[in-house]
Coordinates of C-alpha atoms and ligand atoms in Angstrom, one line a residue:
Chain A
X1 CA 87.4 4.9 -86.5
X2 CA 90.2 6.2 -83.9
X3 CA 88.9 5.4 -80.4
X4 CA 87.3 8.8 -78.6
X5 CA 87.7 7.3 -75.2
X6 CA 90.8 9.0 -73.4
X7 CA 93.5 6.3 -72.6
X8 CA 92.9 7.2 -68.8
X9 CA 88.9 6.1 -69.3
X10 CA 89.2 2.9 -71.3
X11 CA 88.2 -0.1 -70.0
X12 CA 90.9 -2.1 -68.5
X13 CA 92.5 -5.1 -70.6
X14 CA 92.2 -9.0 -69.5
X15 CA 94.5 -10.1 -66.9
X16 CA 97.8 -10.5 -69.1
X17 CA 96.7 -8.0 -72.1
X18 CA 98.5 -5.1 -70.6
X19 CA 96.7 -1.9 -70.1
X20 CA 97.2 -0.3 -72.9
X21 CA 100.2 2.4 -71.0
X22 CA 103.1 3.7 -72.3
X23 CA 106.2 2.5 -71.2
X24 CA 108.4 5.1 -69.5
X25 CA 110.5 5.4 -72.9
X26 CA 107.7 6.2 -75.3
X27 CA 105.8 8.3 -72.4
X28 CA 108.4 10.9 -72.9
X29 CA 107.3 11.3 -76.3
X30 CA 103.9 11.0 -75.7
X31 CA 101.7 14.0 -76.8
X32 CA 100.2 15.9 -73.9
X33 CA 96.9 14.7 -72.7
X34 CA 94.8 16.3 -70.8
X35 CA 92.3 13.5 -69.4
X36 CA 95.8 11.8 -68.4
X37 CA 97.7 14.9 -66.8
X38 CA 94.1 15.3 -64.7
X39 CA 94.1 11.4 -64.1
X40 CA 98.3 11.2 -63.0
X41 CA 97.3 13.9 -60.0
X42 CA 93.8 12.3 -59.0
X43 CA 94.1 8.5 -59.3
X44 CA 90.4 9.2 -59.9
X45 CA 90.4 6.5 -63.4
X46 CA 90.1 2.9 -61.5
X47 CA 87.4 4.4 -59.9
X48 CA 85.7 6.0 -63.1
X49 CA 86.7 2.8 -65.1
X50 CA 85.2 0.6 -62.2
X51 CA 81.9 2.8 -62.3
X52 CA 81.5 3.2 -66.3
X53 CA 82.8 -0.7 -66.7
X54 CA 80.7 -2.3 -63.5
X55 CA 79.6 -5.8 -64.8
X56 CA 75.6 -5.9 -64.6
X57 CA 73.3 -9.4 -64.2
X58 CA 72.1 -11.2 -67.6
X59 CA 68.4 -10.2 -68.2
X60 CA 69.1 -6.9 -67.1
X61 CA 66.4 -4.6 -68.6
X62 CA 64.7 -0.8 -69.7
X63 CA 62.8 -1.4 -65.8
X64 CA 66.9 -0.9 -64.6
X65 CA 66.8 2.7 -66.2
X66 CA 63.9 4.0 -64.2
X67 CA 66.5 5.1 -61.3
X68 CA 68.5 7.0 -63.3
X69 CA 65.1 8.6 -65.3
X70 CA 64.3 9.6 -61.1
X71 CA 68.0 11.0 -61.2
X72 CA 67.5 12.6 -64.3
X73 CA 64.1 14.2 -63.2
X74 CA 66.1 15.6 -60.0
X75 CA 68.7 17.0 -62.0
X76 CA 66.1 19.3 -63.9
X77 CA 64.1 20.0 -60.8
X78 CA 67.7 21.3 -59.6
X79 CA 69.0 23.4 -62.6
X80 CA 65.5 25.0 -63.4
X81 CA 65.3 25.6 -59.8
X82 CA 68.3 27.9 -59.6
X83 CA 67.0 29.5 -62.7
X84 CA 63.5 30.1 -61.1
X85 CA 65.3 31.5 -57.4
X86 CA 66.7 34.3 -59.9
X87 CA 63.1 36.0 -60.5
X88 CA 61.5 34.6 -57.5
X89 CA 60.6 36.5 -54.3
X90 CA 59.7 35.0 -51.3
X91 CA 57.6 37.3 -49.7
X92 CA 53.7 37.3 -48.6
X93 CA 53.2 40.7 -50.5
X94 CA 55.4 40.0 -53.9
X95 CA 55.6 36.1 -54.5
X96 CA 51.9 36.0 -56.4
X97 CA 53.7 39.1 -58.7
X98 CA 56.8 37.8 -58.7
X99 CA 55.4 34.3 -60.4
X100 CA 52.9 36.1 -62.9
X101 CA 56.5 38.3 -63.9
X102 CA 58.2 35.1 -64.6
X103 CA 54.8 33.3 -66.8
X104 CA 54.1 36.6 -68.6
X105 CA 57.2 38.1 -69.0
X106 CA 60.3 36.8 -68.6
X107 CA 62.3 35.1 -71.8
X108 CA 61.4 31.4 -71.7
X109 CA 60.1 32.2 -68.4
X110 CA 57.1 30.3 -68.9
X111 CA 59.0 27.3 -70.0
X112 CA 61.5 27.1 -67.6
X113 CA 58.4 27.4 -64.7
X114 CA 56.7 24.7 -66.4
X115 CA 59.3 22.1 -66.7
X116 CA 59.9 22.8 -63.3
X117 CA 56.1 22.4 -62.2
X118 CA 55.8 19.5 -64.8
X119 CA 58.9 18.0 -63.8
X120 CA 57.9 17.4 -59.9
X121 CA 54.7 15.4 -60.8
X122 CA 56.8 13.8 -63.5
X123 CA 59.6 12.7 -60.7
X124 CA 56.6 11.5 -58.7
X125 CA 55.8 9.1 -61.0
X126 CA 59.1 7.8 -62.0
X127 CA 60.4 7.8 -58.4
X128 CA 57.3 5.4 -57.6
X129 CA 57.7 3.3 -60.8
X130 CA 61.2 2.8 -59.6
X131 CA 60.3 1.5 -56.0
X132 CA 57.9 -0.6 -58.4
X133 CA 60.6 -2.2 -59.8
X134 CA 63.1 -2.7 -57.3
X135 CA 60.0 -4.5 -55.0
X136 CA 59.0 -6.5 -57.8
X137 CA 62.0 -7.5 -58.7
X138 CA 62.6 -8.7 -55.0
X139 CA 65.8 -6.3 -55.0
X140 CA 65.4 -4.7 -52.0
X141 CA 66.1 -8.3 -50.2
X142 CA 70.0 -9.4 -48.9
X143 CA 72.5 -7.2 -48.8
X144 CA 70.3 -4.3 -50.4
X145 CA 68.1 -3.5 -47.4
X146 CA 70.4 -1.1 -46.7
X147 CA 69.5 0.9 -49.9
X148 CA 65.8 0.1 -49.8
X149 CA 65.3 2.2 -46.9
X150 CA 67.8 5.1 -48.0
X151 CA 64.7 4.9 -50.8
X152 CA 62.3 5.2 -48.5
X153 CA 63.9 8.4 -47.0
X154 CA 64.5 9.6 -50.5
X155 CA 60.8 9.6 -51.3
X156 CA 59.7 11.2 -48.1
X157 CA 61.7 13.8 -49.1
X158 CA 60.4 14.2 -52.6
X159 CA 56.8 14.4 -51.2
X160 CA 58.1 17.2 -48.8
X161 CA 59.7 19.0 -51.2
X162 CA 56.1 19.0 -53.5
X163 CA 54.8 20.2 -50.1
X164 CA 57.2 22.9 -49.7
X165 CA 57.2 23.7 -53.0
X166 CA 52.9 23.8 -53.4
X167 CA 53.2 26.5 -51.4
X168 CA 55.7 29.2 -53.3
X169 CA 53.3 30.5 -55.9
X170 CA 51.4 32.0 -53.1
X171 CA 47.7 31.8 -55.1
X172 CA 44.6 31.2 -53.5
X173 CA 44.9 27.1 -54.5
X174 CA 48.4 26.8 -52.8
X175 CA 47.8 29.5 -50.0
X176 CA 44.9 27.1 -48.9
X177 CA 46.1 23.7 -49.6
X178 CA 48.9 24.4 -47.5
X179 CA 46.6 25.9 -44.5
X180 CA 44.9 22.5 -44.8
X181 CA 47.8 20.6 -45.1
X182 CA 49.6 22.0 -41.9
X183 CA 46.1 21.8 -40.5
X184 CA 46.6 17.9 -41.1
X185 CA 49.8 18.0 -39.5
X186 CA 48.2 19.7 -36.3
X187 CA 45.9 17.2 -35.9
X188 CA 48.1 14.4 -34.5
X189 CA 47.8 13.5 -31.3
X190 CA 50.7 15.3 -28.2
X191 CA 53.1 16.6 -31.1
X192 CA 51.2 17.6 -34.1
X193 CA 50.3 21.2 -32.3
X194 CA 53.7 21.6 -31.8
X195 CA 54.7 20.2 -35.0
X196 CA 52.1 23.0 -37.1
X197 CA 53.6 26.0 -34.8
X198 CA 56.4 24.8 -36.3
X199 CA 56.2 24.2 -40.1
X200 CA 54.6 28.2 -39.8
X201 CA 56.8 29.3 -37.4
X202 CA 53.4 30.8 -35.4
X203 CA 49.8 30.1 -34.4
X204 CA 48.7 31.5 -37.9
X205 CA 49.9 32.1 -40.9
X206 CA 53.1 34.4 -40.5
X207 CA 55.2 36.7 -41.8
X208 CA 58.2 34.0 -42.1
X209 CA 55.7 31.2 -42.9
X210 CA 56.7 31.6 -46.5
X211 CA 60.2 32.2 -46.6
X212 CA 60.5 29.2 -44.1
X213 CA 58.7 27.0 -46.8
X214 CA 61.1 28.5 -49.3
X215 CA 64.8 27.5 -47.2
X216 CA 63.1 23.9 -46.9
X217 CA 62.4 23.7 -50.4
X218 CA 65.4 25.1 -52.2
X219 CA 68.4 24.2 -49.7
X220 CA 67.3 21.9 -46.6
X221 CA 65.6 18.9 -48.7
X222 CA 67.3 19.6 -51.9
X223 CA 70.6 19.0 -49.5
X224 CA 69.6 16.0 -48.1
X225 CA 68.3 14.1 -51.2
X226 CA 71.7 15.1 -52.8
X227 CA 73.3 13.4 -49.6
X228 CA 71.4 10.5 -49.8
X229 CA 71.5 9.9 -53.4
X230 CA 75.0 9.6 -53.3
X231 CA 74.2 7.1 -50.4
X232 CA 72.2 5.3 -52.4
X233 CA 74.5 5.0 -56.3
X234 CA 77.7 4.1 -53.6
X235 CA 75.4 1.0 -52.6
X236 CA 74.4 0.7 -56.3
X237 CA 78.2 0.1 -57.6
X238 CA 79.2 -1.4 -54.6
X239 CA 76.7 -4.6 -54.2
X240 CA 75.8 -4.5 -57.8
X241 CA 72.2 -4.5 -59.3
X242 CA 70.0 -7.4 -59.0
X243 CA 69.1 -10.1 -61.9
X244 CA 65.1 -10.4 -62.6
X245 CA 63.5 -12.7 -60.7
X246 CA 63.3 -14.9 -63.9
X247 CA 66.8 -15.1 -64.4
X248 CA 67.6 -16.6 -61.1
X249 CA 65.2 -19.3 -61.7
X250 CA 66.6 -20.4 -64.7
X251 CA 70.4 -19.8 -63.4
X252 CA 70.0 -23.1 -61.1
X253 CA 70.5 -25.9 -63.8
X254 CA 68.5 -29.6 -63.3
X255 CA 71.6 -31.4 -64.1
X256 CA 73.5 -30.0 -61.1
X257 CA 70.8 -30.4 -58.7
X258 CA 70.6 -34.1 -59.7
X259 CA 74.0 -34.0 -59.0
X260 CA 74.0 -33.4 -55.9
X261 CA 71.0 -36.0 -54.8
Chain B
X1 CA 93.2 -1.2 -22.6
X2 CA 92.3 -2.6 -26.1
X3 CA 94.3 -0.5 -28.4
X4 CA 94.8 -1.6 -31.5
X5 CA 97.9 0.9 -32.2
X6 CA 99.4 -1.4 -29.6
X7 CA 98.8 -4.5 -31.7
X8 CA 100.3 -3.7 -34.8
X9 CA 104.0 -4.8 -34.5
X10 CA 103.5 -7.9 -32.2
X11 CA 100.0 -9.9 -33.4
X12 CA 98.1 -11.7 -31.6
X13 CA 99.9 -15.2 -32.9
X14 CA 102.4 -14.2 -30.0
X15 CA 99.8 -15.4 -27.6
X16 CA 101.2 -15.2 -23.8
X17 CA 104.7 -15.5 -24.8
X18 CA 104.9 -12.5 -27.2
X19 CA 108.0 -10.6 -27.3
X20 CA 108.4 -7.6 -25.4
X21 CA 107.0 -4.6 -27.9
X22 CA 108.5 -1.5 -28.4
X23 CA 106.4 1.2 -26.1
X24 CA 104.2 4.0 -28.1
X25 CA 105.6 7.3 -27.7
X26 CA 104.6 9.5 -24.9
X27 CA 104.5 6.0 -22.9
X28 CA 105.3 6.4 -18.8
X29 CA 104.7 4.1 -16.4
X30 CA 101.6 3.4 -15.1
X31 CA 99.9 5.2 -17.5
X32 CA 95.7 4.4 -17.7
X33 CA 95.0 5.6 -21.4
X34 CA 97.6 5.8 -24.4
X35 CA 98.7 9.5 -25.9
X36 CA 96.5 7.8 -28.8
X37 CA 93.3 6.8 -27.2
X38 CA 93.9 10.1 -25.3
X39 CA 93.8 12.3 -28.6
X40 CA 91.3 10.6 -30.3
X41 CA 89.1 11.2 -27.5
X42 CA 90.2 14.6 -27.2
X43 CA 89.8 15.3 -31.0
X44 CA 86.2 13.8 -31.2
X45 CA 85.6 15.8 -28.5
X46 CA 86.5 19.1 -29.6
X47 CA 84.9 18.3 -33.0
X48 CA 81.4 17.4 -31.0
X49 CA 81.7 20.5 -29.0
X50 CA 82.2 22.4 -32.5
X51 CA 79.3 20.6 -34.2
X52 CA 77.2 21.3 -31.2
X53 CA 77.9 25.3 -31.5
X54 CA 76.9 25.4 -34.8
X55 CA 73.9 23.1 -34.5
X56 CA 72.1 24.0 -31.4
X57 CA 72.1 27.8 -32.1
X58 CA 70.4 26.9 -35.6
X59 CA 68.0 24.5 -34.1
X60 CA 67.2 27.0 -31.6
X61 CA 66.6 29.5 -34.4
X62 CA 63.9 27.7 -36.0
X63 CA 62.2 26.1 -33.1
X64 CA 62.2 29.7 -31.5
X65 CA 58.8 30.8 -32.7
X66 CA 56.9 28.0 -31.1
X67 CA 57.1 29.7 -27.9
X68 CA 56.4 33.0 -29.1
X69 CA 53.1 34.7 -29.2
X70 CA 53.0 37.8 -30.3
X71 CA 51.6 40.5 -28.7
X72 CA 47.4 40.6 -28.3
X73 CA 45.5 42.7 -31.3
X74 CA 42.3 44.7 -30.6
X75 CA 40.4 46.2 -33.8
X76 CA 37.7 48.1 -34.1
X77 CA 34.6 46.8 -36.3
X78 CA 32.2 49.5 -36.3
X79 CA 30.2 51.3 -33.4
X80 CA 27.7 49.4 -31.1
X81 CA 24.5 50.3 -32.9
X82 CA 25.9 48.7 -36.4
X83 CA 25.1 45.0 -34.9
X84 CA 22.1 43.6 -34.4
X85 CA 21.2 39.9 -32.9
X86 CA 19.2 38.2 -35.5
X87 CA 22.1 38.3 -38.0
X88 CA 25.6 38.9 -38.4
X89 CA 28.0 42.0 -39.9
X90 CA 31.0 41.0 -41.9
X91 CA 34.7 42.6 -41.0
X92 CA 37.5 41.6 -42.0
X93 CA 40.5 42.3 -39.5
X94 CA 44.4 41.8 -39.5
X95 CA 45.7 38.5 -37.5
X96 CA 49.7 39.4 -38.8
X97 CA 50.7 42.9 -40.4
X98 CA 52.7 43.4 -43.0
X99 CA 51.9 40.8 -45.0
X100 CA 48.4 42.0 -46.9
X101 CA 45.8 39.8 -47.5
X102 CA 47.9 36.4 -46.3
X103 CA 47.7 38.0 -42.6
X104 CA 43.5 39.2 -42.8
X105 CA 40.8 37.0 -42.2
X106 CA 37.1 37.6 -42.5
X107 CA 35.0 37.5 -39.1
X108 CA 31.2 37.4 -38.2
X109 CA 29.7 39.8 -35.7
X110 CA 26.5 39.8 -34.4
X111 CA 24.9 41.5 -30.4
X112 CA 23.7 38.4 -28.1
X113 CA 20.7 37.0 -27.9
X114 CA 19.2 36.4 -24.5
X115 CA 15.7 35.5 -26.0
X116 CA 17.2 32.6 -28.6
X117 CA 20.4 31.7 -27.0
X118 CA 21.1 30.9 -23.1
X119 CA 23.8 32.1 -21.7
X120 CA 24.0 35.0 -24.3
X121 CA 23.4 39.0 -22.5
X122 CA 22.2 41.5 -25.1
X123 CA 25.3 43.6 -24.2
X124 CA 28.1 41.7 -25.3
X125 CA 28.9 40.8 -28.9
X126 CA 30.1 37.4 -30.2
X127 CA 32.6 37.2 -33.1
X128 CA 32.3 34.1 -35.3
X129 CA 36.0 33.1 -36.7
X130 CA 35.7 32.1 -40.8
X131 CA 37.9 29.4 -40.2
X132 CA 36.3 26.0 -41.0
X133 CA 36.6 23.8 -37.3
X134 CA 38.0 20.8 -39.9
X135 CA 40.8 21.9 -41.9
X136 CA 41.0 25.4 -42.1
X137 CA 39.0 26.9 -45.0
X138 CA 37.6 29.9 -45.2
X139 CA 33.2 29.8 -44.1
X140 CA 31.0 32.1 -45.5
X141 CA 27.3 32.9 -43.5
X142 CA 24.6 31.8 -46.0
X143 CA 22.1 34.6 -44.8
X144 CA 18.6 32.5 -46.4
X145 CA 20.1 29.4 -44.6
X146 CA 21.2 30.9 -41.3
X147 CA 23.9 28.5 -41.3
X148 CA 27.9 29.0 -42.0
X149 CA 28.7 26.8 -45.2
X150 CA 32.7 25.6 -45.8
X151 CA 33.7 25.5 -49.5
X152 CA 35.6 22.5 -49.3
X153 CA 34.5 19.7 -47.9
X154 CA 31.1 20.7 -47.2
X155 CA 31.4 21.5 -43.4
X156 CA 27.6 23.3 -42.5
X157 CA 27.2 24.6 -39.1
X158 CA 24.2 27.0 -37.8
X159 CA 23.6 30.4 -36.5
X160 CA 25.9 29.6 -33.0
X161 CA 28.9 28.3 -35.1
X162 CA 27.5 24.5 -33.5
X163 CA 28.1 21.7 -36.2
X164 CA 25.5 20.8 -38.2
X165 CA 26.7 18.1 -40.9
X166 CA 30.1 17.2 -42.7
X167 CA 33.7 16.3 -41.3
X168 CA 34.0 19.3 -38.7
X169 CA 34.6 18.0 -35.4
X170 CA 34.0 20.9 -33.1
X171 CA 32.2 24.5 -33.5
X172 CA 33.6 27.6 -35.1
X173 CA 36.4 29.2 -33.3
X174 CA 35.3 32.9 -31.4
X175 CA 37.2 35.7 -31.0
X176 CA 37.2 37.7 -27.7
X177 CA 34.9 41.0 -27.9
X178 CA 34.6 44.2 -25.6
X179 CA 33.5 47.8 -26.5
X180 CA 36.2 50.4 -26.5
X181 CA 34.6 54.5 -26.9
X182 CA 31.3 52.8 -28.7
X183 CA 33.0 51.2 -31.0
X184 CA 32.9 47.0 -30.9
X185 CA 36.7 45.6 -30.8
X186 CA 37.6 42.4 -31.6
X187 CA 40.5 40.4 -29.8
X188 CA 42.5 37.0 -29.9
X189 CA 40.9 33.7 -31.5
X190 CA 39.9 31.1 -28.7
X191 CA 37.9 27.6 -29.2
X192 CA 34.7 26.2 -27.9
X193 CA 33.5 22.9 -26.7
X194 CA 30.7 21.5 -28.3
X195 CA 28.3 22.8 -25.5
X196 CA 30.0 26.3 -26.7
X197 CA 32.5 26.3 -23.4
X198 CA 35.5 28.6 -24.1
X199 CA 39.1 27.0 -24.3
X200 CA 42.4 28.0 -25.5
X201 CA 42.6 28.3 -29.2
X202 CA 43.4 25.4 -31.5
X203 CA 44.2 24.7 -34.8
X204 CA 41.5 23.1 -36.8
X205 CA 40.8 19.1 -37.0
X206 CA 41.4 19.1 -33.2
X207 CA 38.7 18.1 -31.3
X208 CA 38.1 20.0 -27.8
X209 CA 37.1 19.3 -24.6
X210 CA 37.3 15.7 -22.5
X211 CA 40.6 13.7 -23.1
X212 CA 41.3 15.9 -26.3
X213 CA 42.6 18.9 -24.0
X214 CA 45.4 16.5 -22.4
X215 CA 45.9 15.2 -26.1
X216 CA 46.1 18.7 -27.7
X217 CA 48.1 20.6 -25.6
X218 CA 48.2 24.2 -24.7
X219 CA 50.5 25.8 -27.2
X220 CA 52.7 28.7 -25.9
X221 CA 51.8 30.1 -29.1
X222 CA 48.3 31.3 -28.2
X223 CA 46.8 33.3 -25.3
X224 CA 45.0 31.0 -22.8
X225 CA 41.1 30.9 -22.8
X226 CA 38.9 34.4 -21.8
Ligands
HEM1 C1 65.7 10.4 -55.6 C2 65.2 9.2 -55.8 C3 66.0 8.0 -56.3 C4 67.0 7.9 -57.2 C5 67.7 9.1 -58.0 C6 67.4 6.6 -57.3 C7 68.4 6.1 -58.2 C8 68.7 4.7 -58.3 C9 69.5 4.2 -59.4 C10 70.2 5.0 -60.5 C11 69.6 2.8 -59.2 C12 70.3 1.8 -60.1 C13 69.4 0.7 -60.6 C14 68.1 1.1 -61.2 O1 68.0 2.2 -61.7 O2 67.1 0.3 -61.1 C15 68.9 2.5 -58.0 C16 68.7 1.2 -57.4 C17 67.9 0.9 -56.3 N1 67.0 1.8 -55.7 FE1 66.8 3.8 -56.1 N2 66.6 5.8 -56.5 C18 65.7 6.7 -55.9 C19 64.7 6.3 -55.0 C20 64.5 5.0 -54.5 C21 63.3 4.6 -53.7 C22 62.1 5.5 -53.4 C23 63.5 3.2 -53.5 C24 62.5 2.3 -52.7 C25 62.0 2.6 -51.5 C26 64.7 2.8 -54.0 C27 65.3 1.5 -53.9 C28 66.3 1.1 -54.7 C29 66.9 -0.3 -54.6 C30 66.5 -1.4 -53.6 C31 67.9 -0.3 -55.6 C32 68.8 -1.6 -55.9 C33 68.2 -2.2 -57.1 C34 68.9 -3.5 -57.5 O3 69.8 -3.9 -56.7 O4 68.6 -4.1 -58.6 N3 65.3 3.9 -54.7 N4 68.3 3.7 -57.5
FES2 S1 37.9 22.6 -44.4 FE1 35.8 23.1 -44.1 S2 34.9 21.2 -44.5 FE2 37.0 20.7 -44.7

């Protein structure tokens, strides 16, 4: 079977196996390639090949997917989102319309809308299965402290944007949860008056209420998880995953601690 | 000064004896800062000031409306003889236009009630607010009960608004009354302590009166209390 992988992408040889280029001779004969042309202006393939080729810990597992099943999660939340922000209107008077439009009529409307609404409590779950793993698996210890709290920040921001995002069908259930749950907010102590005026941009519930709820939900947050999940995969590839607890254990041989008595 | 542009041709193996360097450009004699440190101070600079211009208008921009308060709303309810003092009249009035039901809320209006009540004259009219003293939700008067009753978590308060059972931790909210032409108006939203003493309007879950003022304070947001 001929090897699909463009030259550019393939993972590197040994040390003294060559890397599989062309010497300047037969380049000059070489058919043109596309992946390479990109590759010769951007550098960008040690850096792809060190990402796609990264060496993970024996006893690595299915638990190691559930980041990427978060990322994955995100990444619908984000498409069908900009699908959704093409019927939706954020206003006090047409958002409730606006919704029933996309449910009732719009092509695939209802589907899109629900894998949207079934994808946030479905990135919920995963994102806290995920913190799940990486506690129990001790990996948030040395040097990966760093990316333990960028994951704390990363799920504050998930709950904000359920929050945020409660709020956009505008029925009675999201009308009112949200009047309780800025209530909440205005119920801490010095700030949380402040803090209420400010998530509804008023004593009551405003005319910008709504559309404020609306920029936080489909630029602010979305913005900042983007940020810090790049953050968070640099600190991934740089220090390397974790082994499972179990591994280490067995990775520390009797012979060599008798050794050493 | 520690510059590390200064260190690159000489090293610090030199130690005390190291070779006369080669000056950086722009070098004069008794100079206090290099033309390096100089632009990178400069250049961070410039690009804080930028940053700043962008940031603090935007900040301001969203922060703005906590100091706003719009202007005071008066709206009729019906004429003076509608009301009577043994039970209340439902209206429902507009706290924000222009944005249909989201800006209306339901109030309860009754005369006082010198004989019941202290305090109350039979010529002025109190205004019970619909919006439950613990999180917010929407009261409705149970006539047979004489009490207000809160959908959600059970709030129950009686015929004053004072707190009767569940998690509400201070009486309904009032709105200010007078009579305009005959007709009843009702005004802005203030709070009461539990012994019914007006203060400035809070959100629900707040408790009034005591410490709790200095620990919920005045919002610029709302009028002060009648
Ligand atoms: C938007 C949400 C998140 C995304 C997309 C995400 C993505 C990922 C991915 C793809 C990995 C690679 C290894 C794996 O999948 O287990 C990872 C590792 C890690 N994540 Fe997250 N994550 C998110 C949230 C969080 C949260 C909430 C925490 C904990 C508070 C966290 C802590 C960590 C830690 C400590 C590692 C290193 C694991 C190791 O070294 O074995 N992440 N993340
Ligand atoms: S909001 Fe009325 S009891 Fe909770």
């Amino acid at each position: 079977m001929p090897n699909l992988v463009p030259k550019a992408l393939r993972k590197p040889g040994k040390p003294g196996e060559g890397n599989g280029a062309l010497s300047p001779e037969k380049l000059k004969e070489a058919p043109v390639d596309l992946v390479g042309w990109v590759d010769e202006r951007t550098g960008a393939s040690p850096f792809l090949t060190g990402l796609l080729f990264r060496k993970v810990p024996k006893g690595t597992n299915w638990y190691y997917t559930l980041g990427s099943a978060t990322l994955f999660a995100f990444l619908v939340q984000a498409i069908t989102g900009v699908f959704l922000a093409m019927f939706y209107v954020p206003s006090p008077v047409e958002a409730y319309g606006s919704i029933t439009h996309i449910t009732n009529d719009v092509f695939l409307g209802e589907f899109v809308r629900g894998m949207h609404k079934w994808g946030a409590t479905t990135m919920i779950i995963l994102i806290f299965l995920h913190m799940a793993r990486t506690f129990f698996f001790g990996a948030y210890k040395y040097p990966r402290e760093l990316n333990w709290v960028i994951g704390v920040v990363l799920i504050i921001l998930t709950l904000v944007m359920g929050l945020t995002g409660y709020l956009l069908p505008f029925d009675q259930r999201s009308y009112w949860a949200t009047i309780v749950a800025m209530n909440i907010t205005a119920t801490g102590p010095i700030l949380g008056p402040y803090l209420a005026d400010f998530l509804r941009a008023g004593a009551e519930f405003e005319a910008t209420t709504l559309s404020r709820f609306y920029a936080l939900h489909m630029m602010l947050v979305p913005g900042l998880i983007i940020a810090l999940i790049g953050a968070h995969l640099y600190l991934v590839v740089k220090l390397g995953t974790t082994a499972p607890p179990w591994v280490r254990a067995e990775s520390k041989p009797k012979s060599l601690r008798e050794e050493k008595v | 000064m520690a510059d590390p542009a200064n260190n690159k041709n000489g090293g610090a193996a030199g130690g005390n004896e190291a070779p006369e360097r080669p000056k950086p450009a722009g070098y004069f004699e008794g100079e206090t800062m290099t033309r390096r440190a100089a632009f990178a101070v400069a250049g961070q600079a410039f690009g804080g000031v930028a940053a700043a211009g962008v940031l603090l208008p935007v900040v301001g921009f969203a922060v703005a409306p906590i100091f706003d308060r719009p202007e005071e709303r008066w709206e009729a309810v019906g004429p003076v003889d509608a009301f009577s003092d043994d039970t209340y009249r439902q209206a429902v009035i507009t706290l924000r236009d222009g944005i249909g039901e989201a800006g209306k809320t339901t109030v309860y209006i009754r005369r006082g009630n010198p004989s019941r009540f202290e305090g109350e004259s039979a010529d002025e009219f109190i205004a019970i607010s619909t919006r439950c003293a613990h999180l917010g939700c929407p009261v409705r008067f149970v006539e047979a009960a004489g009490s207000f009753i809160c959908p959600c978590h059970g709030g129950v308060y009686d015929f004053e608004g004072k707190v009767l059972g569940g998690p509400p931790v201070r009486p309904l909210d009032r709105f200010q009354t007078r009579v305009r032409d005959g007709q009843v108006e009702v005004g802005p939203r203030y709070s009461v302590t539990n012994s019914l003493k007006p203060v400035r309007s809070r959100d629900p879950g707040e408790f009034t009166g005591g410490i709790w003022e200095y620990l919920y304070p005045p919002r610029p947001s709302t009028p002060p209390a009648p």
